Amino acid sequence: MNEPNKPLKRREFLKNATPVAALAMGAPGWRSLLAAGPNAAAAISQRSIPGEPGTRQLPLIQIGILLGTIRRGTLEARLDAVKACGLDCVQVSLDCAGLPDMPENIPPEVAGRIRREAADRGIMIASVQGTFNMSHPDADQRRTGLRRLRALAEACPQLGTSKIHICTGTRDRDNMWRRHPDNDLPASWRDMAACVREATDIARQARVVLAFEPEVNNVVDSAKKARRLLDEIGSPFLKVTFDAANLFHAGELPRMKEILDEAFALVGKDVVLAHAKDLDHDGDAGHKAAGQGKLDYDRYLSLLHSHRFPGPLLLHGLSEAQIPGCVAFLREKITHLTSPPSGR
């Protein structure tokens, strides 16, 4: 027992305070920590003390995966596979639980099942997929997408997440990821921005954050346009998903460092989700597994780190067999991010 009125040492304070912080945070991982007892809690608190002898830092950037990457029969089997790969963070698409990607309604029992099964395995639901074509030339299609987005946003508390990944889309009627020559027309931007504005108001009402991705085939096809959209909407409920493999127009790969640096200068402070895949040519979105192409991951991860991005860094664009190698690749790179990050 501590002597009356004697100040606690920093290490003792953190050890005693960790269970209280865990209850306040309410995250699945902290609930698991509390169930493991005070020794486990103390171990976590010690690992998070920077610069003290005999302690180590928590991982700098949390690695996760798009749950749809794993092709198993049930939600539970997919989550088991995530856990077996040593990951504890996912982006969920509702088709993994037997619903359409963007359903008209989400039964509370399904949302509760997703959250419960993830929590039971110590897996955090970082975000949920809410992509639809926000630039579709048919206004009815955009309205349908917004209606379904509202259902998804309202289900987020039951799902246990506060972030929705979205796509600004393209004028292509059949594929929101395919480049269309009309993407650069003023009318395309006007329709997309109006849809994003309405979507952001839905997010505001539901108290969730939307994260859109600058993607070379979309109407928002660069970091400059992403910055323009953020400034036009001007809402804290609209942020960015960053995928470095999706930024390079034809002929731009030789300028990779310059383009990455400029992109982070423009939108780095607004990044709340990041993707990890790779590319072997420019002029299209990347379609290769992380570490299997030409992306400068040292630069990419350093920029995420310098903007104090804690994760999640979500793997996708890979097969299930490639997951262990890609996880090892990212972890090895992340362990070398030893320099103190600059201010965000």
mmCIF file of C-alpha atoms in Angstrom:
data_model
loop_
_atom_site.group_PDB
_atom_site.id
_atom_site.type_symbol
_atom_site.label_atom_id
_atom_site.label_comp_id
_atom_site.label_asym_id
_atom_site.label_seq_id
_atom_site.Cartn_x
_atom_site.Cartn_y
_atom_site.Cartn_z
ATOM 1 C CA MET A 1 0.000 0.000 0.000
ATOM 2 C CA ASN A 2 1.225 3.511 -0.735
ATOM 3 C CA GLU A 3 2.026 5.845 2.112
ATOM 4 C CA PRO A 4 -0.637 8.534 2.703
ATOM 5 C CA ASN A 5 -0.200 11.639 0.521
ATOM 6 C CA LYS A 6 2.962 10.224 -1.070
ATOM 7 C CA PRO A 7 2.964 10.852 -4.848
ATOM 8 C CA LEU A 8 2.888 7.745 -7.010
ATOM 9 C CA LYS A 9 5.808 7.116 -9.294
ATOM 10 C CA ARG A 10 4.956 7.253 -12.984
ATOM 11 C CA ARG A 11 5.194 3.510 -13.466
ATOM 12 C CA GLU A 12 2.988 2.824 -10.424
ATOM 13 C CA PHE A 13 0.437 5.377 -11.564
ATOM 14 C CA LEU A 14 0.163 3.812 -15.015
ATOM 15 C CA LYS A 15 -0.128 0.344 -13.539
ATOM 16 C CA ASN A 16 -2.986 1.377 -11.277
ATOM 17 C CA ALA A 17 -4.682 3.561 -13.869
ATOM 18 C CA THR A 18 -4.731 1.081 -16.740
ATOM 19 C CA PRO A 19 -7.854 -0.861 -15.635
ATOM 20 C CA VAL A 20 -9.754 2.400 -15.230
ATOM 21 C CA ALA A 21 -8.670 3.545 -18.679
ATOM 22 C CA ALA A 22 -9.714 0.201 -20.089
ATOM 23 C CA LEU A 23 -13.229 0.583 -18.758
ATOM 24 C CA ALA A 24 -13.436 4.101 -20.107
ATOM 25 C CA MET A 25 -12.264 3.061 -23.569
ATOM 26 C CA GLY A 26 -14.653 0.143 -23.878
ATOM 27 C CA ALA A 27 -12.757 -1.404 -26.790
ATOM 28 C CA PRO A 28 -12.885 -5.181 -27.318
ATOM 29 C CA GLY A 29 -9.138 -5.479 -26.882
ATOM 30 C CA TRP A 30 -9.226 -3.699 -23.538
ATOM 31 C CA ARG A 31 -12.138 -5.863 -22.370
ATOM 32 C CA SER A 32 -10.019 -8.896 -23.147
ATOM 33 C CA LEU A 33 -7.145 -7.290 -21.267
ATOM 34 C CA LEU A 34 -9.239 -6.741 -18.172
ATOM 35 C CA ALA A 35 -10.459 -10.328 -18.268
ATOM 36 C CA ALA A 36 -6.831 -11.441 -18.251
ATOM 37 C CA GLY A 37 -6.248 -9.730 -14.911
ATOM 38 C CA PRO A 38 -4.119 -6.960 -13.437
ATOM 39 C CA ASN A 39 -0.787 -8.487 -14.436
ATOM 40 C CA ALA A 40 -1.704 -8.286 -18.108
ATOM 41 C CA ALA A 41 -2.941 -4.732 -17.652
ATOM 42 C CA ALA A 42 0.308 -3.761 -15.979
ATOM 43 C CA ALA A 43 2.278 -5.341 -18.797
ATOM 44 C CA ILE A 44 0.443 -3.234 -21.357
ATOM 45 C CA SER A 45 0.949 -0.074 -19.329
ATOM 46 C CA GLN A 46 4.689 -0.764 -19.106
ATOM 47 C CA ARG A 47 4.986 -1.412 -22.824
ATOM 48 C CA SER A 48 3.444 1.979 -23.495
ATOM 49 C CA ILE A 49 5.965 3.950 -21.391
ATOM 50 C CA PRO A 50 8.336 5.565 -23.884
ATOM 51 C CA GLY A 51 12.022 5.735 -23.144
ATOM 52 C CA GLU A 52 12.077 3.756 -19.896
ATOM 53 C CA PRO A 53 14.608 0.930 -19.446
ATOM 54 C CA GLY A 54 13.279 -2.576 -19.897
ATOM 55 C CA THR A 55 10.125 -1.475 -21.712
ATOM 56 C CA ARG A 56 9.130 -1.471 -25.351
ATOM 57 C CA GLN A 57 6.746 0.541 -27.445
ATOM 58 C CA LEU A 58 3.408 -0.685 -28.686
ATOM 59 C CA PRO A 59 3.350 -1.208 -32.486
ATOM 60 C CA LEU A 60 3.654 2.105 -34.308
ATOM 61 C CA ILE A 61 1.012 1.352 -36.932
ATOM 62 C CA GLN A 62 -1.697 -1.254 -36.431
ATOM 63 C CA ILE A 63 -2.049 -3.715 -39.313
ATOM 64 C CA GLY A 64 -5.440 -5.077 -40.330
ATOM 65 C CA ILE A 65 -7.204 -6.509 -43.357
ATOM 66 C CA LEU A 66 -10.358 -6.223 -45.408
ATOM 67 C CA LEU A 67 -12.387 -9.145 -44.104
ATOM 68 C CA GLY A 68 -13.674 -9.955 -47.595
ATOM 69 C CA THR A 69 -10.124 -10.950 -48.560
ATOM 70 C CA ILE A 70 -10.715 -14.218 -46.722
ATOM 71 C CA ARG A 71 -13.012 -16.541 -48.637
ATOM 72 C CA ARG A 72 -14.503 -18.796 -45.978
ATOM 73 C CA GLY A 73 -18.055 -20.020 -45.567
ATOM 74 C CA THR A 74 -19.058 -18.140 -42.453
ATOM 75 C CA LEU A 75 -18.350 -14.911 -40.642
ATOM 76 C CA GLU A 76 -16.885 -16.893 -37.764
ATOM 77 C CA ALA A 77 -14.528 -18.820 -40.052
ATOM 78 C CA ARG A 78 -13.304 -15.597 -41.619
ATOM 79 C CA LEU A 79 -12.630 -14.040 -38.222
ATOM 80 C CA ASP A 80 -10.845 -17.191 -37.073
ATOM 81 C CA ALA A 81 -8.573 -16.904 -40.115
ATOM 82 C CA VAL A 82 -7.842 -13.254 -39.313
ATOM 83 C CA LYS A 83 -6.870 -14.203 -35.782
ATOM 84 C CA ALA A 84 -4.719 -17.088 -37.014
ATOM 85 C CA CYS A 85 -2.762 -14.612 -39.148
ATOM 86 C CA GLY A 86 -1.916 -12.604 -36.038
ATOM 87 C CA LEU A 87 -4.171 -9.677 -36.957
ATOM 88 C CA ASP A 88 -6.642 -7.978 -34.651
ATOM 89 C CA CYS A 89 -8.259 -5.353 -36.872
ATOM 90 C CA VAL A 90 -10.635 -5.600 -39.861
ATOM 91 C CA GLN A 91 -12.768 -3.625 -42.252
ATOM 92 C CA VAL A 92 -16.072 -5.460 -42.539
ATOM 93 C CA SER A 93 -18.224 -5.786 -45.629
ATOM 94 C CA LEU A 94 -21.701 -6.978 -44.781
ATOM 95 C CA ASP A 95 -21.659 -9.725 -47.389
ATOM 96 C CA CYS A 96 -19.308 -11.518 -44.976
ATOM 97 C CA ALA A 97 -22.357 -11.958 -42.731
ATOM 98 C CA GLY A 98 -24.749 -13.065 -45.466
ATOM 99 C CA LEU A 99 -26.192 -9.653 -46.376
ATOM 100 C CA PRO A 100 -25.724 -7.598 -49.534
ATOM 101 C CA ASP A 101 -22.752 -5.212 -49.500
ATOM 102 C CA MET A 102 -25.149 -2.282 -49.112
ATOM 103 C CA PRO A 103 -28.467 -3.621 -47.796
ATOM 104 C CA GLU A 104 -31.686 -1.662 -47.505
ATOM 105 C CA ASN A 105 -31.824 -2.556 -43.824
ATOM 106 C CA ILE A 106 -29.547 -4.271 -41.345
ATOM 107 C CA PRO A 107 -31.224 -6.507 -38.762
ATOM 108 C CA PRO A 108 -29.977 -5.617 -35.269
ATOM 109 C CA GLU A 109 -29.244 -9.273 -34.569
ATOM 110 C CA VAL A 110 -26.873 -9.422 -37.556
ATOM 111 C CA ALA A 111 -25.024 -6.272 -36.528
ATOM 112 C CA GLY A 112 -24.835 -7.581 -32.963
ATOM 113 C CA ARG A 113 -23.496 -10.920 -34.155
ATOM 114 C CA ILE A 114 -20.717 -9.252 -36.145
ATOM 115 C CA ARG A 115 -19.652 -7.148 -33.168
ATOM 116 C CA ARG A 116 -19.896 -10.037 -30.690
ATOM 117 C CA GLU A 117 -17.968 -12.543 -32.807
ATOM 118 C CA ALA A 118 -15.216 -10.014 -33.475
ATOM 119 C CA ALA A 119 -14.971 -9.007 -29.807
ATOM 120 C CA ASP A 120 -14.842 -12.642 -28.690
ATOM 121 C CA ARG A 121 -11.677 -13.009 -30.765
ATOM 122 C CA GLY A 122 -10.139 -9.721 -29.666
ATOM 123 C CA ILE A 123 -10.624 -8.238 -33.150
ATOM 124 C CA MET A 124 -11.445 -4.566 -33.577
ATOM 125 C CA ILE A 125 -13.835 -3.495 -36.334
ATOM 126 C CA ALA A 126 -11.932 -0.514 -37.678
ATOM 127 C CA SER A 127 -14.432 0.381 -40.374
ATOM 128 C CA VAL A 128 -17.252 -0.916 -42.503
ATOM 129 C CA GLN A 129 -17.450 -0.851 -46.290
ATOM 130 C CA GLY A 130 -20.051 1.594 -47.594
ATOM 131 C CA THR A 131 -19.017 2.036 -51.219
ATOM 132 C CA PHE A 132 -21.471 2.955 -53.956
ATOM 133 C CA ASN A 133 -21.061 5.026 -57.111
ATOM 134 C CA MET A 134 -21.399 8.601 -55.865
ATOM 135 C CA SER A 135 -20.737 9.906 -59.398
ATOM 136 C CA HIS A 136 -23.226 7.685 -61.205
ATOM 137 C CA PRO A 137 -24.879 9.595 -64.069
ATOM 138 C CA ASP A 138 -28.314 8.365 -62.938
ATOM 139 C CA ALA A 139 -29.532 10.435 -59.981
ATOM 140 C CA ASP A 140 -31.836 7.592 -58.877
ATOM 141 C CA GLN A 141 -28.806 5.352 -58.465
ATOM 142 C CA ARG A 142 -27.143 7.943 -56.263
ATOM 143 C CA ARG A 143 -30.286 8.349 -54.164
ATOM 144 C CA THR A 144 -30.498 4.585 -53.667
ATOM 145 C CA GLY A 145 -26.904 4.532 -52.504
ATOM 146 C CA LEU A 146 -27.561 7.353 -50.037
ATOM 147 C CA ARG A 147 -30.591 5.579 -48.628
ATOM 148 C CA ARG A 148 -28.563 2.440 -48.030
ATOM 149 C CA LEU A 149 -25.688 4.463 -46.587
ATOM 150 C CA ARG A 150 -28.083 5.853 -43.984
ATOM 151 C CA ALA A 151 -29.043 2.319 -42.936
ATOM 152 C CA LEU A 152 -25.356 1.454 -42.619
ATOM 153 C CA ALA A 153 -24.499 4.605 -40.659
ATOM 154 C CA GLU A 154 -27.347 4.027 -38.232
ATOM 155 C CA ALA A 155 -26.140 0.454 -37.663
ATOM 156 C CA CYS A 156 -22.559 1.474 -36.856
ATOM 157 C CA PRO A 157 -23.068 1.649 -33.053
ATOM 158 C CA GLN A 158 -24.365 -1.936 -33.103
ATOM 159 C CA LEU A 159 -21.451 -2.960 -35.339
ATOM 160 C CA GLY A 160 -18.973 -1.362 -32.950
ATOM 161 C CA THR A 161 -17.352 1.049 -35.391
ATOM 162 C CA SER A 162 -17.481 4.743 -36.198
ATOM 163 C CA LYS A 163 -15.892 4.796 -39.673
ATOM 164 C CA ILE A 164 -17.334 4.008 -43.101
ATOM 165 C CA HIS A 165 -15.123 3.623 -46.165
ATOM 166 C CA ILE A 166 -16.709 5.188 -49.271
ATOM 167 C CA CYS A 167 -15.876 5.725 -52.955
ATOM 168 C CA THR A 168 -16.414 8.923 -54.962
ATOM 169 C CA GLY A 169 -16.992 6.774 -58.037
ATOM 170 C CA THR A 170 -16.945 7.357 -61.777
ATOM 171 C CA ARG A 171 -19.304 8.167 -64.635
ATOM 172 C CA ASP A 172 -19.117 4.526 -65.722
ATOM 173 C CA ARG A 173 -22.607 3.074 -65.269
ATOM 174 C CA ASP A 174 -21.474 -0.472 -64.547
ATOM 175 C CA ASN A 175 -18.261 -0.222 -62.549
ATOM 176 C CA MET A 176 -17.457 2.484 -59.988
ATOM 177 C CA TRP A 177 -13.756 1.596 -60.202
ATOM 178 C CA ARG A 178 -13.429 2.010 -63.986
ATOM 179 C CA ARG A 179 -12.173 5.244 -65.500
ATOM 180 C CA HIS A 180 -14.630 7.142 -67.719
ATOM 181 C CA PRO A 181 -13.832 10.039 -70.098
ATOM 182 C CA ASP A 182 -16.618 12.142 -68.547
ATOM 183 C CA ASN A 183 -15.065 12.027 -65.079
ATOM 184 C CA ASP A 184 -13.362 15.386 -65.607
ATOM 185 C CA LEU A 185 -16.484 17.263 -66.713
ATOM 186 C CA PRO A 186 -17.782 19.971 -64.342
ATOM 187 C CA ALA A 187 -21.156 18.220 -64.149
ATOM 188 C CA SER A 188 -19.486 15.056 -62.853
ATOM 189 C CA TRP A 189 -17.819 16.950 -60.039
ATOM 190 C CA ARG A 190 -21.048 18.785 -59.241
ATOM 191 C CA ASP A 191 -23.083 15.569 -58.962
ATOM 192 C CA MET A 192 -20.405 13.798 -56.943
ATOM 193 C CA ALA A 193 -19.879 16.696 -54.530
ATOM 194 C CA ALA A 194 -23.627 17.040 -53.953
ATOM 195 C CA CYS A 195 -23.854 13.332 -53.174
ATOM 196 C CA VAL A 196 -20.865 13.487 -50.826
ATOM 197 C CA ARG A 197 -22.370 16.525 -49.085
ATOM 198 C CA GLU A 198 -25.615 14.671 -48.441
ATOM 199 C CA ALA A 199 -23.703 11.572 -47.341
ATOM 200 C CA THR A 200 -21.672 13.666 -44.921
ATOM 201 C CA ASP A 201 -24.859 15.049 -43.398
ATOM 202 C CA ILE A 202 -26.046 11.479 -42.880
ATOM 203 C CA ALA A 203 -22.728 10.776 -41.152
ATOM 204 C CA ARG A 204 -23.130 13.868 -38.973
ATOM 205 C CA GLN A 205 -26.564 12.748 -37.831
ATOM 206 C CA ALA A 206 -25.283 9.242 -37.043
ATOM 207 C CA ARG A 207 -22.029 10.578 -35.488
ATOM 208 C CA VAL A 208 -19.805 8.511 -37.771
ATOM 209 C CA VAL A 209 -16.927 9.466 -40.083
ATOM 210 C CA LEU A 210 -16.855 8.822 -43.828
ATOM 211 C CA ALA A 211 -13.457 8.142 -45.404
ATOM 212 C CA PHE A 212 -13.173 8.493 -49.190
ATOM 213 C CA GLU A 213 -10.208 7.366 -51.247
ATOM 214 C CA PRO A 214 -8.407 9.408 -53.933
ATOM 215 C CA GLU A 215 -8.199 6.862 -56.748
ATOM 216 C CA VAL A 216 -6.758 7.291 -60.221
ATOM 217 C CA ASN A 217 -9.922 5.977 -61.943
ATOM 218 C CA ASN A 218 -12.430 7.998 -59.921
ATOM 219 C CA VAL A 219 -13.716 11.551 -60.201
ATOM 220 C CA VAL A 220 -11.516 12.340 -57.193
ATOM 221 C CA ASP A 221 -8.399 10.963 -58.857
ATOM 222 C CA SER A 222 -5.639 12.817 -56.999
ATOM 223 C CA ALA A 223 -4.686 14.266 -53.638
ATOM 224 C CA LYS A 224 -5.274 17.763 -55.052
ATOM 225 C CA LYS A 225 -8.880 16.905 -55.843
ATOM 226 C CA ALA A 226 -9.235 15.214 -52.461
ATOM 227 C CA ARG A 227 -8.124 18.452 -50.800
ATOM 228 C CA ARG A 228 -10.601 20.386 -52.932
ATOM 229 C CA LEU A 229 -13.445 18.099 -51.886
ATOM 230 C CA LEU A 230 -12.534 18.279 -48.205
ATOM 231 C CA ASP A 231 -12.447 22.058 -48.388
ATOM 232 C CA GLU A 232 -15.756 22.276 -50.266
ATOM 233 C CA ILE A 233 -17.599 20.060 -47.800
ATOM 234 C CA GLY A 234 -15.827 21.468 -44.750
ATOM 235 C CA SER A 235 -16.992 18.856 -42.266
ATOM 236 C CA PRO A 236 -15.190 16.910 -39.523
ATOM 237 C CA PHE A 237 -17.301 13.922 -40.559
ATOM 238 C CA LEU A 238 -15.516 13.616 -43.921
ATOM 239 C CA LYS A 239 -11.960 12.248 -43.947
ATOM 240 C CA VAL A 240 -9.603 10.259 -46.191
ATOM 241 C CA THR A 241 -8.663 6.659 -46.839
ATOM 242 C CA PHE A 242 -5.135 6.678 -48.253
ATOM 243 C CA ASP A 243 -3.957 4.006 -50.690
ATOM 244 C CA ALA A 244 -0.554 4.902 -52.121
ATOM 245 C CA ALA A 245 -0.910 2.304 -54.883
ATOM 246 C CA ASN A 246 -3.897 4.149 -56.375
ATOM 247 C CA LEU A 247 -2.409 7.601 -56.994
ATOM 248 C CA PHE A 248 -0.283 7.299 -60.107
ATOM 249 C CA HIS A 249 -1.527 8.448 -63.489
ATOM 250 C CA ALA A 250 0.170 7.262 -66.666
ATOM 251 C CA GLY A 251 3.838 8.223 -66.704
ATOM 252 C CA GLU A 252 3.997 9.263 -63.034
ATOM 253 C CA LEU A 253 5.828 6.343 -61.438
ATOM 254 C CA PRO A 254 9.274 7.967 -61.923
ATOM 255 C CA ARG A 255 7.981 10.827 -59.723
ATOM 256 C CA MET A 256 6.790 8.508 -56.948
ATOM 257 C CA LYS A 257 8.525 10.246 -54.044
ATOM 258 C CA GLU A 258 7.390 13.687 -55.173
ATOM 259 C CA ILE A 259 3.783 12.566 -55.630
ATOM 260 C CA LEU A 260 3.630 10.780 -52.273
ATOM 261 C CA ASP A 261 5.164 13.745 -50.465
ATOM 262 C CA GLU A 262 2.754 16.166 -52.109
ATOM 263 C CA ALA A 263 -0.230 13.936 -51.334
ATOM 264 C CA PHE A 264 0.594 13.790 -47.642
ATOM 265 C CA ALA A 265 1.250 17.522 -47.547
ATOM 266 C CA LEU A 266 -2.254 18.033 -48.911
ATOM 267 C CA VAL A 267 -4.327 15.431 -47.041
ATOM 268 C CA GLY A 268 -2.033 13.706 -44.526
ATOM 269 C CA LYS A 269 -3.699 15.357 -41.539
ATOM 270 C CA ASP A 270 -7.083 14.012 -42.691
ATOM 271 C CA VAL A 271 -6.107 10.347 -43.136
ATOM 272 C CA VAL A 272 -8.087 8.050 -40.817
ATOM 273 C CA LEU A 273 -7.762 4.778 -42.784
ATOM 274 C CA ALA A 274 -4.941 3.487 -44.989
ATOM 275 C CA HIS A 275 -4.651 0.589 -47.421
ATOM 276 C CA ALA A 276 -1.699 -1.673 -48.077
ATOM 277 C CA LYS A 277 -1.362 -3.115 -51.555
ATOM 278 C CA ASP A 278 1.030 -2.601 -54.472
ATOM 279 C CA LEU A 279 1.293 -1.833 -58.171
ATOM 280 C CA ASP A 280 3.516 -2.793 -61.071
ATOM 281 C CA HIS A 281 2.467 -0.049 -63.528
ATOM 282 C CA ASP A 282 0.927 3.397 -63.467
ATOM 283 C CA GLY A 283 -2.264 4.631 -65.101
ATOM 284 C CA ASP A 284 -4.461 2.300 -63.046
ATOM 285 C CA ALA A 285 -5.173 1.353 -59.467
ATOM 286 C CA GLY A 286 -2.751 -1.137 -57.975
ATOM 287 C CA HIS A 287 -3.770 -4.780 -57.928
ATOM 288 C CA LYS A 288 -0.792 -6.544 -56.379
ATOM 289 C CA ALA A 289 -0.089 -7.718 -52.851
ATOM 290 C CA ALA A 290 1.906 -5.405 -50.581
ATOM 291 C CA GLY A 291 5.635 -5.763 -51.194
ATOM 292 C CA GLN A 292 5.147 -7.494 -54.549
ATOM 293 C CA GLY A 293 5.394 -4.434 -56.784
ATOM 294 C CA LYS A 294 7.057 -1.076 -57.227
ATOM 295 C CA LEU A 295 5.552 0.992 -54.394
ATOM 296 C CA ASP A 296 8.164 2.594 -52.147
ATOM 297 C CA TYR A 297 6.891 1.237 -48.832
ATOM 298 C CA ASP A 298 9.727 2.810 -46.871
ATOM 299 C CA ARG A 299 8.533 6.226 -48.013
ATOM 300 C CA TYR A 300 4.826 5.430 -47.660
ATOM 301 C CA LEU A 301 5.118 4.124 -44.105
ATOM 302 C CA SER A 302 7.478 6.918 -43.109
ATOM 303 C CA LEU A 303 4.909 9.481 -44.272
ATOM 304 C CA LEU A 304 2.110 7.749 -42.364
ATOM 305 C CA HIS A 305 4.331 7.677 -39.294
ATOM 306 C CA SER A 306 5.392 11.321 -39.599
ATOM 307 C CA HIS A 307 1.706 12.277 -39.626
ATOM 308 C CA ARG A 308 1.176 10.276 -36.427
ATOM 309 C CA PHE A 309 -1.103 7.762 -38.137
ATOM 310 C CA PRO A 310 -1.653 4.880 -35.668
ATOM 311 C CA GLY A 311 -3.562 2.670 -38.064
ATOM 312 C CA PRO A 312 -5.355 0.780 -39.217
ATOM 313 C CA LEU A 313 -3.252 -0.063 -42.246
ATOM 314 C CA LEU A 314 -5.556 -2.498 -44.033
ATOM 315 C CA LEU A 315 -4.261 -5.195 -46.366
ATOM 316 C CA HIS A 316 -6.222 -5.965 -49.506
ATOM 317 C CA GLY A 317 -5.694 -6.914 -53.125
ATOM 318 C CA LEU A 318 -4.129 -10.217 -52.100
ATOM 319 C CA SER A 319 -5.013 -13.876 -51.770
ATOM 320 C CA GLU A 320 -5.426 -15.584 -48.426
ATOM 321 C CA ALA A 321 -2.219 -17.527 -49.072
ATOM 322 C CA GLN A 322 -0.311 -14.247 -49.391
ATOM 323 C CA ILE A 323 -1.449 -12.826 -46.049
ATOM 324 C CA PRO A 324 1.353 -14.200 -43.804
ATOM 325 C CA GLY A 325 4.087 -12.942 -46.118
ATOM 326 C CA CYS A 326 2.509 -9.502 -46.470
ATOM 327 C CA VAL A 327 2.012 -9.185 -42.711
ATOM 328 C CA ALA A 328 5.667 -10.095 -42.141
ATOM 329 C CA PHE A 329 6.737 -7.600 -44.810
ATOM 330 C CA LEU A 330 4.787 -4.744 -43.208
ATOM 331 C CA ARG A 331 5.864 -5.584 -39.671
ATOM 332 C CA GLU A 332 9.510 -5.634 -40.676
ATOM 333 C CA LYS A 333 9.146 -2.228 -42.318
ATOM 334 C CA ILE A 334 7.212 -0.764 -39.393
ATOM 335 C CA THR A 335 9.795 -1.869 -36.838
ATOM 336 C CA HIS A 336 12.324 0.391 -38.597
ATOM 337 C CA LEU A 337 10.189 3.502 -38.066
ATOM 338 C CA THR A 338 12.327 4.495 -35.108
ATOM 339 C CA SER A 339 12.721 8.241 -35.603
ATOM 340 C CA PRO A 340 10.293 10.400 -33.614
ATOM 341 C CA PRO A 341 7.383 11.505 -35.822
ATOM 342 C CA SER A 342 7.046 15.162 -36.607
ATOM 343 C CA GLY A 343 3.923 17.121 -35.663
ATOM 344 C CA ARG A 344 0.762 16.364 -37.545
#
